[in-house]
mmCIF file of C-alpha atoms in Angstrom:
data_model
loop_
_atom_site.group_PDB
_atom_site.id
_atom_site.type_symbol
_atom_site.label_atom_id
_atom_site.label_comp_id
_atom_site.label_asym_id
_atom_site.label_seq_id
_atom_site.Cartn_x
_atom_site.Cartn_y
_atom_site.Cartn_z
ATOM 1 C CA UNK S 1 -30.642 -3.957 43.328
ATOM 2 C CA UNK S 2 -29.222 -6.138 41.180
ATOM 3 C CA UNK S 3 -29.944 -3.587 38.290
ATOM 4 C CA UNK S 4 -28.698 -1.293 39.975
ATOM 5 C CA UNK S 5 -25.067 -2.663 40.999
ATOM 6 C CA UNK S 6 -25.208 -4.149 36.744
ATOM 7 C CA UNK S 7 -25.743 -0.403 35.240
ATOM 8 C CA UNK S 8 -23.164 0.925 36.310
ATOM 9 C CA UNK S 9 -20.722 -1.215 35.219
ATOM 10 C CA UNK S 10 -22.630 -1.636 31.837
ATOM 11 C CA UNK S 11 -22.240 1.605 31.451
ATOM 12 C CA UNK S 12 -18.646 1.965 32.601
ATOM 13 C CA UNK S 13 -17.668 -1.121 29.712
ATOM 14 C CA UNK S 14 -19.649 1.829 27.146
ATOM 15 C CA UNK S 15 -17.331 4.517 28.439
ATOM 16 C CA UNK S 16 -14.196 2.335 28.382
ATOM 17 C CA UNK S 17 -14.676 1.455 24.788
ATOM 18 C CA UNK S 18 -15.687 4.175 23.090
ATOM 19 C CA UNK S 19 -12.458 6.189 24.811
ATOM 20 C CA UNK S 20 -10.297 3.280 23.271
ATOM 21 C CA UNK S 21 -11.944 3.892 19.764
ATOM 22 C CA UNK S 22 -11.441 7.764 20.297
ATOM 23 C CA UNK S 23 -8.294 7.425 21.293
ATOM 24 C CA UNK S 24 -7.491 5.078 17.503
ATOM 25 C CA UNK S 25 -9.296 7.690 16.044
ATOM 26 C CA UNK S 26 -6.827 10.440 17.009
ATOM 27 C CA UNK S 27 -3.639 8.635 15.959
ATOM 28 C CA UNK S 28 -4.758 7.695 12.740
ATOM 29 C CA UNK S 29 -5.592 11.068 12.591
ATOM 30 C CA UNK S 30 -2.656 11.904 13.695
ATOM 31 C CA UNK S 31 -0.272 9.573 10.965
ATOM 32 C CA UNK S 32 -2.870 10.537 8.856
ATOM 33 C CA UNK S 33 -2.613 14.651 8.396
ATOM 34 C CA UNK S 34 1.789 12.973 8.703
ATOM 35 C CA UNK S 35 1.529 10.982 5.406
ATOM 36 C CA UNK S 36 -0.663 14.455 4.033
ATOM 37 C CA UNK S 37 1.745 16.972 4.747
ATOM 38 C CA UNK S 38 4.830 14.141 3.501
ATOM 39 C CA UNK S 39 2.599 14.006 -0.152
ATOM 40 C CA UNK S 40 2.075 17.479 -1.212
ATOM 41 C CA UNK S 41 5.965 17.727 -0.047
ATOM 42 C CA UNK S 42 7.192 15.545 -2.346
ATOM 43 C CA UNK S 43 6.824 18.915 -5.492
ATOM 44 C CA UNK S 44 9.684 19.808 -3.181
ATOM 45 C CA UNK S 45 12.010 17.325 -2.077
ATOM 46 C CA UNK S 46 15.484 16.468 -2.877
ATOM 47 C CA UNK S 47 14.628 13.093 -4.937
ATOM 48 C CA UNK S 48 13.371 14.658 -8.074
ATOM 49 C CA UNK S 49 10.317 12.754 -8.885
ATOM 50 C CA UNK S 50 8.704 11.993 -12.219
ATOM 51 C CA UNK S 51 5.263 12.668 -12.163
ATOM 52 C CA UNK S 52 3.390 8.967 -14.575
ATOM 53 C CA UNK S 53 0.103 10.139 -14.004
ATOM 54 C CA UNK S 54 -2.421 12.667 -12.136
ATOM 55 C CA UNK S 55 -5.581 11.671 -9.831
ATOM 56 C CA UNK S 56 -9.324 12.673 -10.187
ATOM 57 C CA UNK S 57 -8.211 15.422 -7.639
ATOM 58 C CA UNK S 58 -5.817 16.061 -10.261
ATOM 59 C CA UNK S 59 -3.603 15.268 -8.257
ATOM 60 C CA UNK S 60 0.230 14.375 -9.100
ATOM 61 C CA UNK S 61 1.612 11.237 -8.932
ATOM 62 C CA UNK S 62 4.776 11.139 -8.188
ATOM 63 C CA UNK S 63 7.281 7.492 -9.141
ATOM 64 C CA UNK S 64 11.110 7.888 -8.678
ATOM 65 C CA UNK S 65 13.473 5.549 -10.912
ATOM 66 C CA UNK S 66 16.586 4.120 -8.701
ATOM 67 C CA UNK S 67 19.767 1.958 -9.446
ATOM 68 C CA UNK S 68 20.827 0.163 -12.437
ATOM 69 C CA UNK S 69 21.226 -3.772 -13.972
ATOM 70 C CA UNK S 70 18.658 -5.951 -15.242
ATOM 71 C CA UNK S 71 16.658 -6.795 -12.756
ATOM 72 C CA UNK S 72 13.931 -4.531 -11.635
ATOM 73 C CA UNK S 73 11.300 -4.249 -8.900
ATOM 74 C CA UNK S 74 8.300 -1.837 -8.625
ATOM 75 C CA UNK S 75 6.693 -0.947 -4.959
ATOM 76 C CA UNK S 76 3.490 1.268 -4.798
ATOM 77 C CA UNK S 77 2.129 2.437 -1.857
ATOM 78 C CA UNK S 78 -0.985 4.667 -1.352
ATOM 79 C CA UNK S 79 -2.809 1.894 -3.377
ATOM 80 C CA UNK S 80 -5.595 2.874 0.084
ATOM 81 C CA UNK S 81 -6.289 6.273 1.627
ATOM 82 C CA UNK S 82 -6.830 5.617 4.489
ATOM 83 C CA UNK S 83 -3.627 2.833 5.052
ATOM 84 C CA UNK S 84 -1.361 6.298 5.409
ATOM 85 C CA UNK S 85 1.642 3.945 6.624
ATOM 86 C CA UNK S 86 1.650 2.220 3.252
ATOM 87 C CA UNK S 87 2.768 5.346 1.789
ATOM 88 C CA UNK S 88 4.902 6.093 4.489
ATOM 89 C CA UNK S 89 6.690 3.373 4.156
ATOM 90 C CA UNK S 90 8.143 3.513 -0.276
ATOM 91 C CA UNK S 91 8.276 6.719 0.851
ATOM 92 C CA UNK S 92 10.723 6.560 3.407
ATOM 93 C CA UNK S 93 12.174 3.402 0.843
ATOM 94 C CA UNK S 94 13.086 6.185 -1.113
ATOM 95 C CA UNK S 95 14.679 8.321 1.353
ATOM 96 C CA UNK S 96 16.623 5.895 2.228
ATOM 97 C CA UNK S 97 18.591 4.726 -1.646
ATOM 98 C CA UNK S 98 18.820 8.433 -2.369
ATOM 99 C CA UNK S 99 20.383 8.514 0.869
ATOM 100 C CA UNK S 100 23.350 5.386 0.102
ATOM 101 C CA UNK S 101 22.477 4.659 -3.168
ATOM 102 C CA UNK S 102 25.122 1.592 -2.850
ATOM 103 C CA UNK S 103 23.075 0.522 -0.334
ATOM 104 C CA UNK S 104 20.895 -1.400 -4.077
ATOM 105 C CA UNK S 105 22.781 -3.818 -6.779
ATOM 106 C CA UNK S 106 19.746 -3.558 -9.024
ATOM 107 C CA UNK S 107 16.478 -1.920 -9.952
ATOM 108 C CA UNK S 108 13.759 -0.596 -8.315
ATOM 109 C CA UNK S 109 11.150 2.148 -9.204
ATOM 110 C CA UNK S 110 9.085 3.537 -6.496
ATOM 111 C CA UNK S 111 5.387 4.848 -6.471
ATOM 112 C CA UNK S 112 4.770 6.688 -3.418
ATOM 113 C CA UNK S 113 1.651 6.880 -3.639
ATOM 114 C CA UNK S 114 -0.817 5.499 -6.263
ATOM 115 C CA UNK S 115 -4.459 7.076 -4.781
ATOM 116 C CA UNK S 116 -3.232 10.476 -3.750
ATOM 117 C CA UNK S 117 -7.264 10.895 -3.570
ATOM 118 C CA UNK S 118 -7.664 8.954 -1.665
ATOM 119 C CA UNK S 119 -4.689 9.871 0.811
ATOM 120 C CA UNK S 120 -6.248 13.639 1.055
ATOM 121 C CA UNK S 121 -10.129 11.967 1.822
ATOM 122 C CA UNK S 122 -8.365 9.790 4.182
ATOM 123 C CA UNK S 123 -10.941 6.790 2.643
ATOM 124 C CA UNK S 124 -9.656 3.531 0.908
ATOM 125 C CA UNK S 125 -11.280 4.630 -2.136
ATOM 126 C CA UNK S 126 -10.274 7.177 -4.718
ATOM 127 C CA UNK S 127 -12.302 10.434 -5.304
ATOM 128 C CA UNK S 128 -15.304 8.510 -7.704
ATOM 129 C CA UNK S 129 -15.273 5.913 -4.893
ATOM 130 C CA UNK S 130 -13.554 3.561 -6.038
ATOM 131 C CA UNK S 131 -11.089 1.106 -4.621
ATOM 132 C CA UNK S 132 -7.776 1.163 -7.021
ATOM 133 C CA UNK S 133 -6.936 -2.092 -6.110
ATOM 134 C CA UNK S 134 -10.740 -4.233 -7.475
ATOM 135 C CA UNK S 135 -10.262 -1.977 -10.278
ATOM 136 C CA UNK S 136 -7.655 -3.406 -12.856
ATOM 137 C CA UNK S 137 -8.403 -5.465 -15.925
ATOM 138 C CA UNK S 138 -8.334 -9.403 -16.080
ATOM 139 C CA UNK S 139 -9.852 -12.493 -15.530
ATOM 140 C CA UNK S 140 -11.352 -11.999 -12.466
ATOM 141 C CA UNK S 141 -12.428 -8.281 -12.377
ATOM 142 C CA UNK S 142 -16.070 -8.386 -11.901
ATOM 143 C CA UNK S 143 -18.921 -4.506 -12.138
ATOM 144 C CA UNK S 144 -20.392 -6.673 -9.639
ATOM 145 C CA UNK S 145 -19.595 -5.521 -5.989
ATOM 146 C CA UNK S 146 -20.677 -6.600 -2.243
ATOM 147 C CA UNK S 147 -19.381 -3.674 0.041
ATOM 148 C CA UNK S 148 -18.426 0.218 -1.301
ATOM 149 C CA UNK S 149 -15.488 0.099 -0.167
ATOM 150 C CA UNK S 150 -14.403 -2.398 -2.420
ATOM 151 C CA UNK S 151 -15.801 -0.878 -5.494
ATOM 152 C CA UNK S 152 -14.986 -2.120 -8.619
ATOM 153 C CA UNK S 153 -15.475 0.441 -10.738
ATOM 154 C CA UNK S 154 -17.809 1.277 -13.970
ATOM 155 C CA UNK S 155 -15.008 -0.916 -16.573
ATOM 156 C CA UNK S 156 -11.543 -2.078 -15.759
ATOM 157 C CA UNK S 157 -8.925 0.587 -15.531
ATOM 158 C CA UNK S 158 -11.601 3.191 -15.600
ATOM 159 C CA UNK S 159 -10.011 5.214 -13.282
ATOM 160 C CA UNK S 160 -6.596 7.547 -14.291
ATOM 161 C CA UNK S 161 -5.073 6.261 -11.196
ATOM 162 C CA UNK S 162 -4.984 2.730 -12.123
ATOM 163 C CA UNK S 163 -4.479 3.761 -15.910
ATOM 164 C CA UNK S 164 -0.552 5.039 -14.633
ATOM 165 C CA UNK S 165 -0.118 2.139 -13.306
ATOM 166 C CA UNK S 166 -0.379 -0.075 -15.835
ATOM 167 C CA UNK S 167 1.331 2.206 -18.706
ATOM 168 C CA UNK S 168 4.256 2.221 -16.223
ATOM 169 C CA UNK S 169 3.714 -1.656 -15.898
ATOM 170 C CA UNK S 170 3.625 -1.917 -19.559
ATOM 171 C CA UNK S 171 6.785 0.565 -20.521
ATOM 172 C CA UNK S 172 8.856 -1.592 -17.637
ATOM 173 C CA UNK S 173 7.395 -4.485 -17.517
ATOM 174 C CA UNK S 174 8.744 -5.154 -13.204
ATOM 175 C CA UNK S 175 10.336 -8.122 -11.857
ATOM 176 C CA UNK S 176 8.495 -8.451 -8.892
ATOM 177 C CA UNK S 177 6.240 -6.218 -8.067
ATOM 178 C CA UNK S 178 5.622 -5.219 -3.700
ATOM 179 C CA UNK S 179 2.479 -3.271 -2.344
ATOM 180 C CA UNK S 180 2.295 -1.638 0.526
ATOM 181 C CA UNK S 181 -1.022 -2.350 3.031
ATOM 182 C CA UNK S 182 -2.143 -2.008 6.112
ATOM 183 C CA UNK S 183 -3.638 -4.428 9.300
ATOM 184 C CA UNK S 184 -2.609 -7.986 8.549
ATOM 185 C CA UNK S 185 1.067 -7.358 9.793
ATOM 186 C CA UNK S 186 2.110 -10.584 7.822
ATOM 187 C CA UNK S 187 3.124 -11.271 4.264
ATOM 188 C CA UNK S 188 1.671 -12.409 1.669
ATOM 189 C CA UNK S 189 3.589 -13.388 -1.650
ATOM 190 C CA UNK S 190 3.019 -15.314 -4.738
ATOM 191 C CA UNK S 191 3.631 -18.750 -5.055
ATOM 192 C CA UNK S 192 5.906 -18.238 -7.558
ATOM 193 C CA UNK S 193 8.025 -16.569 -4.749
ATOM 194 C CA UNK S 194 11.018 -17.869 -3.155
ATOM 195 C CA UNK S 195 10.474 -18.984 0.267
ATOM 196 C CA UNK S 196 14.771 -17.768 0.723
ATOM 197 C CA UNK S 197 13.219 -14.026 0.163
ATOM 198 C CA UNK S 198 10.084 -14.694 1.931
ATOM 199 C CA UNK S 199 12.301 -16.525 5.034
ATOM 200 C CA UNK S 200 14.955 -13.233 4.650
ATOM 201 C CA UNK S 201 11.745 -10.372 4.729
ATOM 202 C CA UNK S 202 10.244 -11.808 7.115
ATOM 203 C CA UNK S 203 13.336 -11.869 9.156
ATOM 204 C CA UNK S 204 14.285 -8.718 8.661
ATOM 205 C CA UNK S 205 10.919 -7.056 8.749
ATOM 206 C CA UNK S 206 9.396 -9.036 12.427
ATOM 207 C CA UNK S 207 6.231 -10.011 10.530
ATOM 208 C CA UNK S 208 5.081 -13.492 9.265
ATOM 209 C CA UNK S 209 4.661 -15.095 6.330
ATOM 210 C CA UNK S 210 0.818 -16.660 5.056
ATOM 211 C CA UNK S 211 -0.169 -17.979 1.797
ATOM 212 C CA UNK S 212 -3.508 -16.643 1.465
ATOM 213 C CA UNK S 213 -5.034 -13.417 2.514
ATOM 214 C CA UNK S 214 -8.558 -15.625 3.427
ATOM 215 C CA UNK S 215 -11.297 -14.535 0.826
ATOM 216 C CA UNK S 216 -11.320 -13.089 -2.400
ATOM 217 C CA UNK S 217 -9.933 -9.667 -4.385
ATOM 218 C CA UNK S 218 -11.084 -9.928 -7.726
ATOM 219 C CA UNK S 219 -10.126 -6.899 -10.201
ATOM 220 C CA UNK S 220 -6.704 -6.782 -7.780
ATOM 221 C CA UNK S 221 -2.737 -5.662 -9.482
ATOM 222 C CA UNK S 222 -2.490 -9.265 -8.212
ATOM 223 C CA UNK S 223 -4.518 -10.963 -10.855
ATOM 224 C CA UNK S 224 -3.664 -8.723 -13.092
ATOM 225 C CA UNK S 225 0.215 -9.689 -12.785
ATOM 226 C CA UNK S 226 -0.294 -13.224 -13.204
ATOM 227 C CA UNK S 227 -2.837 -12.356 -16.637
ATOM 228 C CA UNK S 228 0.545 -11.247 -17.665
ATOM 229 C CA UNK S 229 2.695 -13.141 -20.930
ATOM 230 C CA UNK S 230 6.095 -12.757 -18.706
ATOM 231 C CA UNK S 231 6.213 -14.042 -15.645
ATOM 232 C CA UNK S 232 5.789 -11.223 -12.438
ATOM 233 C CA UNK S 233 6.426 -12.285 -8.597
ATOM 234 C CA UNK S 234 4.064 -10.133 -6.622
ATOM 235 C CA UNK S 235 4.266 -9.855 -2.972
ATOM 236 C CA UNK S 236 1.466 -7.379 -0.307
ATOM 237 C CA UNK S 237 3.251 -6.521 2.176
ATOM 238 C CA UNK S 238 0.364 -6.117 5.243
ATOM 239 C CA UNK S 239 2.083 -3.400 8.057
ATOM 240 C CA UNK S 240 0.265 -2.375 11.285
ATOM 241 C CA UNK S 241 -3.019 -1.626 12.249
ATOM 242 C CA UNK S 242 -3.910 1.865 10.564
ATOM 243 C CA UNK S 243 -3.648 3.928 14.462
ATOM 244 C CA UNK S 244 -0.111 2.757 15.051
ATOM 245 C CA UNK S 245 3.276 2.957 12.764
ATOM 246 C CA UNK S 246 6.206 -0.136 12.013
ATOM 247 C CA UNK S 247 9.461 1.021 12.901
ATOM 248 C CA UNK S 248 10.236 1.968 8.996
ATOM 249 C CA UNK S 249 14.076 0.406 8.447
ATOM 250 C CA UNK S 250 12.306 -2.506 9.599
ATOM 251 C CA UNK S 251 10.438 -2.097 6.400
ATOM 252 C CA UNK S 252 12.893 -0.792 4.337
ATOM 253 C CA UNK S 253 16.091 -3.042 5.620
ATOM 254 C CA UNK S 254 13.173 -6.073 3.946
ATOM 255 C CA UNK S 255 12.265 -4.403 0.794
ATOM 256 C CA UNK S 256 15.993 -3.841 -0.357
ATOM 257 C CA UNK S 257 16.396 -7.043 0.887
ATOM 258 C CA UNK S 258 13.805 -7.976 -2.166
ATOM 259 C CA UNK S 259 15.581 -5.312 -4.428
ATOM 260 C CA UNK S 260 19.014 -7.111 -3.586
ATOM 261 C CA UNK S 261 18.046 -10.390 -4.425
#
């Protein structure tokens, strides 16, 4: 009798868990499809995007510079294709600035999607299976990796996506670099980031500030950034879980605060 009672309970739990996973997968797919549609519309949008390179599958890597002044912030979305809100947030910022050019008092370059192949496939990695955020040159790059989705590539900057971003950085030498990621719901600043700025961004975005992401990231953009011969502030913007969307106006407000700092 005890066995008969236990089996239905276990079976019910499995069904509930499976249903929850299915709902989550459907929500993520809906957001991903939205992001893909938005990317496909960039070429015909009212923002006249520049093309800084092309992906392995010959998809365009767009960028746009806004504002004026000496200080320059570089904002990068779509590093990992299965984190669609990172791309959408960068695009929302560009659309906001296009409508409200007086909102910013410095320069900003927005690269909305550095990994369009990953976005189109819904994968973290690019079309050759390389994690763009492990492919940057610098003292920490390593050909060794444990998890396939952290494949660092055959050599540093082996990927056209990585090379396009490095060329942009070398040309413009940004004072601050902000990456848009998911899903840890936090802001991760470099040690040289002013606490005043992080407090303001945290207040506007309602995300907590955490000093350390908690695991090594060899070959990451952050590690490449600190290898430069000039000081660059770095902020990793970790947004919400991949099956939900944030309140984009709060993310935009925090990014505008960073640009204007």
